[in-house]
């Protein structure tokens, strides 16, 4: 039986997907690239991500109830779609592995230094796989509650750290010219806005799309950008430009909180946020990867490939660290953005372009036909 | 969990051969990467391919933006 979600649940899923793990992981690398202008880079990255959302929504209207892979089959034919779908799946496997690896690296570097990373990676993927098996309607209902707690704890940490704010840290906003800002914008487009291309597989699950879906989803992107800007600005206000050198800067911000003897060492809240956020994002990615896989194989409903996909992502996640953490960070810095543009955004752009051309040809063909009928023979 | 799914017809009826083939391919890729992780094999893996495909372009882009590493 087909399972559907409401438009509002889809909007929540988009907000969760964009905000969840980025709220903790994004500020430090972004500040290290863009310095005091990190928040400007975030806005630019979000603006660059908006057209991608509109393209996905247009494709959803052009081919109602069809996933991106099915749209590709209609527009480009099976062989090209198989190639594009393989690239799309390649990107999804990477994001899924990276999201959970972030948790393992965070736990090993800050809270549980002597615990091997597989103790975090494999159980998290097992839980994500079980959640995917329960169905999108179940986790689309659950995740807003979890995300509410993640945002609430982040706001609590930001509020309690106001005594450590130094507004002079925000200046200068653009100390080294515009190039670091552009670098930050490209980085934020790669993480998390280019990842939005995965929603091409989720939009057909909206049973009765709302007429205001586009507007609501734009609001979700704006809300996510505001949350990410808040976490970046808080890290900048507390640590200044050196926030870029502190991995998981919001966790570090939480460590500085000390209000009387009651509110101190509240970093456990941020640890909860990291784990819950990564679980939600990994679940959505695993669901999308599974949908991509079965649509490429010409099936609509089949749960047989969920565990093998989760197992593969878990092993990839564990494998990624075998050449060291520095190599992984270098790899992410250099490849993630291009990977996202080529394998995530690329297929969406190509399918939308061909679909638009075909629509125009069809429209011009149907205009010529009546003219031919009315003209004297 | 993995084996539970493979029991043909246990829950959702028999599957087409292509689904079973995809299941086996996914497991084979997983085992290949497990072998790489334990250094039983010294061959390129998932991220080596990504670095070969996208690494140089990405590095060129960010170096042009003044990134010093």
XYZ file of C-alpha atoms in Angstrom, chain A residues 49-338:
290
model
C 20.127 26.792 -3.179
C 16.677 28.329 -3.774
C 16.641 27.764 -7.579
C 17.390 24.084 -6.955
C 14.260 23.823 -4.803
C 12.166 25.568 -7.474
C 13.506 23.175 -10.120
C 12.551 20.169 -7.987
C 9.070 21.584 -7.394
C 8.656 22.335 -11.109
C 9.646 18.752 -11.965
C 7.134 17.521 -9.385
C 4.380 19.569 -11.068
C 5.483 18.525 -14.561
C 5.500 14.811 -13.650
C 3.003 14.532 -10.745
C 3.618 11.665 -8.325
C 6.907 10.668 -9.955
C 10.324 10.542 -8.340
C 13.392 12.145 -9.899
C 14.456 8.768 -11.335
C 11.031 8.256 -12.929
C 11.123 11.844 -14.270
C 14.535 11.018 -15.757
C 13.146 7.901 -17.410
C 10.356 9.966 -18.990
C 12.623 12.784 -20.111
C 15.927 11.106 -20.943
C 15.168 7.419 -21.366
C 16.373 4.449 -19.368
C 20.118 4.184 -20.228
C 20.941 7.840 -19.454
C 18.810 7.719 -16.297
C 20.668 4.600 -15.112
C 23.988 6.453 -15.461
C 22.649 9.582 -13.734
C 20.983 7.461 -11.047
C 24.239 5.637 -10.322
C 26.000 9.003 -9.835
C 23.099 10.208 -7.670
C 23.315 7.058 -5.526
C 27.099 7.428 -5.266
C 26.585 10.899 -3.783
C 23.874 9.672 -1.393
C 26.098 6.875 -0.061
C 28.784 9.469 0.642
C 26.484 11.871 2.501
C 24.997 9.065 4.591
C 28.442 7.787 5.537
C 29.738 11.301 6.275
C 26.837 12.287 8.544
C 27.337 9.332 10.889
C 31.106 9.584 10.690
C 30.778 13.134 12.033
C 29.092 11.724 15.142
C 31.809 9.111 15.616
C 34.546 11.729 15.212
C 32.754 14.097 17.571
C 32.295 11.448 20.269
C 35.879 10.231 19.949
C 37.370 13.712 20.039
C 35.318 15.162 22.864
C 33.465 12.736 25.123
C 34.495 9.085 24.692
C 38.089 9.171 23.520
C 38.912 5.508 24.145
C 35.857 4.075 22.404
C 36.296 2.763 18.879
C 34.309 4.605 16.214
C 32.407 1.475 15.114
C 30.551 1.517 18.431
C 28.848 4.694 17.220
C 28.648 4.004 13.484
C 27.038 0.560 13.380
C 24.325 1.043 16.056
C 23.319 4.414 14.565
C 22.942 2.900 11.103
C 21.021 -0.065 12.544
C 18.556 2.314 14.227
C 18.287 4.399 11.047
C 17.588 1.273 8.970
C 14.890 0.084 11.387
C 13.339 3.567 11.279
C 13.343 3.565 7.465
C 11.623 0.172 7.492
C 8.790 1.585 9.605
C 7.927 3.967 6.741
C 8.214 7.639 5.849
C 4.822 8.505 7.373
C 6.042 7.346 10.794
C 9.361 9.154 10.903
C 7.935 12.271 9.204
C 5.601 12.489 12.219
C 8.315 11.793 14.793
C 11.160 13.977 13.539
C 9.601 17.424 14.105
C 9.470 16.596 17.834
C 13.139 15.572 17.891
C 14.149 18.572 15.774
C 12.201 20.860 18.107
C 14.328 19.605 20.997
C 17.561 20.082 18.983
C 16.668 23.690 18.100
C 15.436 24.371 21.653
C 18.696 23.115 23.225
C 20.727 25.140 20.739
C 18.741 28.261 21.644
C 19.229 27.478 25.368
C 22.999 27.204 24.886
C 23.018 30.437 22.842
C 20.944 32.206 25.500
C 23.105 31.042 28.414
C 26.301 32.016 26.630
C 25.204 35.648 26.148
C 27.382 36.636 29.132
C 30.426 35.490 27.101
C 29.510 37.487 23.999
C 31.959 40.070 22.757
C 30.465 42.029 19.869
C 33.908 43.302 18.859
C 34.598 39.738 17.663
C 32.189 40.273 14.777
C 34.494 42.907 13.265
C 36.014 43.212 10.776
C 33.353 41.485 8.696
C 35.377 41.254 5.472
C 39.028 41.491 6.539
C 40.622 39.751 3.521
C 38.419 40.830 0.636
C 35.570 39.052 -1.055
C 37.323 35.758 -1.942
C 36.974 34.127 1.516
C 33.259 35.012 1.435
C 32.915 33.338 -1.979
C 34.787 30.318 -0.636
C 32.395 30.171 2.305
C 29.407 30.535 -0.035
C 30.580 27.646 -2.206
C 31.190 25.568 0.912
C 27.710 26.285 2.301
C 26.145 25.574 -1.068
C 27.833 22.158 -0.981
C 26.823 21.603 2.660
C 23.854 21.596 3.138
C 22.014 23.327 0.259
C 23.184 21.175 -2.701
C 22.135 18.134 -0.662
C 18.567 19.356 -1.145
C 18.679 17.590 -4.539
C 17.846 14.410 -2.607
C 14.336 15.784 -2.142
C 13.640 14.822 -5.736
C 12.984 11.334 -4.349
C 10.798 12.547 -1.448
C 8.417 14.985 -3.156
C 6.254 12.234 -4.761
C 5.405 11.007 -1.257
C 3.342 14.156 -0.663
C -0.135 12.715 -1.105
C -2.040 15.898 -1.865
C 0.448 18.709 -2.528
C -0.556 22.032 -1.036
C -0.831 24.984 -3.449
C 1.465 26.910 -1.142
C 4.070 24.110 -0.991
C 6.712 26.185 -2.802
C 6.230 29.105 -0.448
C 6.306 26.858 2.629
C 9.477 25.127 1.462
C 11.117 28.503 0.820
C 10.206 29.441 4.395
C 11.825 26.162 5.567
C 15.050 27.108 3.758
C 14.897 30.614 5.241
C 14.278 29.185 8.744
C 17.142 26.761 8.347
C 19.447 29.563 7.171
C 18.478 31.686 10.175
C 19.207 28.777 12.563
C 22.589 28.143 10.919
C 23.377 31.876 10.995
C 22.443 31.999 14.677
C 24.799 29.127 15.531
C 27.605 30.678 13.434
C 27.153 34.147 14.937
C 27.072 32.718 18.487
C 30.362 30.875 17.846
C 31.866 34.081 16.426
C 30.631 36.212 19.333
C 32.105 33.851 21.935
C 35.409 32.872 20.310
C 35.932 35.432 17.546
C 37.921 34.392 14.440
C 39.544 31.489 16.360
C 36.120 29.789 16.380
C 37.241 28.345 13.051
C 40.030 26.437 14.799
C 37.636 24.850 17.290
C 35.902 21.821 15.879
C 32.230 21.577 16.896
C 32.253 25.208 17.993
C 28.728 25.122 19.498
C 29.865 22.288 21.766
C 32.798 24.467 22.803
C 30.381 27.362 23.367
C 28.308 25.104 25.648
C 31.440 24.282 27.648
C 31.986 27.970 28.416
C 28.514 28.411 29.947
C 28.686 29.057 33.677
C 25.763 30.792 35.371
C 25.995 30.552 39.165
C 26.569 26.929 40.203
C 23.494 25.565 38.534
C 23.975 26.029 34.796
C 27.447 24.847 33.903
C 28.979 22.073 31.809
C 25.841 21.823 29.700
C 27.760 20.407 26.745
C 25.853 17.141 27.150
C 22.918 18.969 25.568
C 24.985 19.605 22.458
C 26.122 15.986 22.404
C 22.447 14.999 22.387
C 21.858 17.468 19.532
C 24.724 15.982 17.488
C 23.455 12.406 17.897
C 19.751 13.157 17.367
C 20.436 15.411 14.385
C 22.723 12.882 12.710
C 20.179 10.102 13.293
C 17.422 12.126 11.609
C 19.542 13.141 8.644
C 20.983 9.643 8.183
C 17.458 8.182 8.236
C 16.269 10.585 5.525
C 19.355 9.886 3.399
C 19.022 6.126 3.812
C 15.366 6.344 2.826
C 16.254 8.373 -0.275
C 19.124 6.026 -1.202
C 16.787 3.053 -0.889
C 14.147 4.754 -3.040
C 16.784 5.604 -5.650
C 18.009 2.024 -5.667
C 14.604 0.396 -6.064
C 13.394 2.932 -8.655
C 16.530 2.263 -10.699
C 15.656 -1.418 -10.504
C 12.111 -0.734 -11.665
C 10.334 -1.436 -8.372
C 8.136 0.892 -6.358
C 7.902 -0.872 -3.024
C 10.539 -3.231 -1.710
C 12.268 -3.166 1.647
C 14.851 -5.823 0.872
C 17.709 -3.411 0.120
C 17.458 -1.212 3.239
C 19.778 -3.247 5.464
C 22.420 -3.889 2.771
C 22.467 -0.148 1.975
C 22.767 0.735 5.661
C 25.528 -1.851 6.077
C 27.398 -0.442 3.057
C 27.089 3.122 4.376
C 28.337 1.984 7.791
C 31.381 0.243 6.324
C 32.111 3.240 4.063
C 31.856 5.460 7.104
C 34.342 3.292 9.003
C 36.624 2.977 5.946
C 36.764 6.756 5.442
C 38.920 7.164 8.537
C 41.465 4.469 7.770
C 43.836 7.006 6.224
C 43.457 9.375 9.166
C 41.216 12.228 10.218
C 43.313 14.906 8.475
C 42.968 13.078 5.146
C 39.199 12.880 5.635
C 38.921 16.608 6.370
C 41.061 17.392 3.296
C 38.908 15.086 1.179
C 35.719 16.752 2.385
C 37.118 20.241 1.857
C 38.210 19.542 -1.711
C 35.675 17.039 -3.077
C 32.356 17.439 -1.272
C 31.260 20.610 -3.056
C 32.151 19.389 -6.579
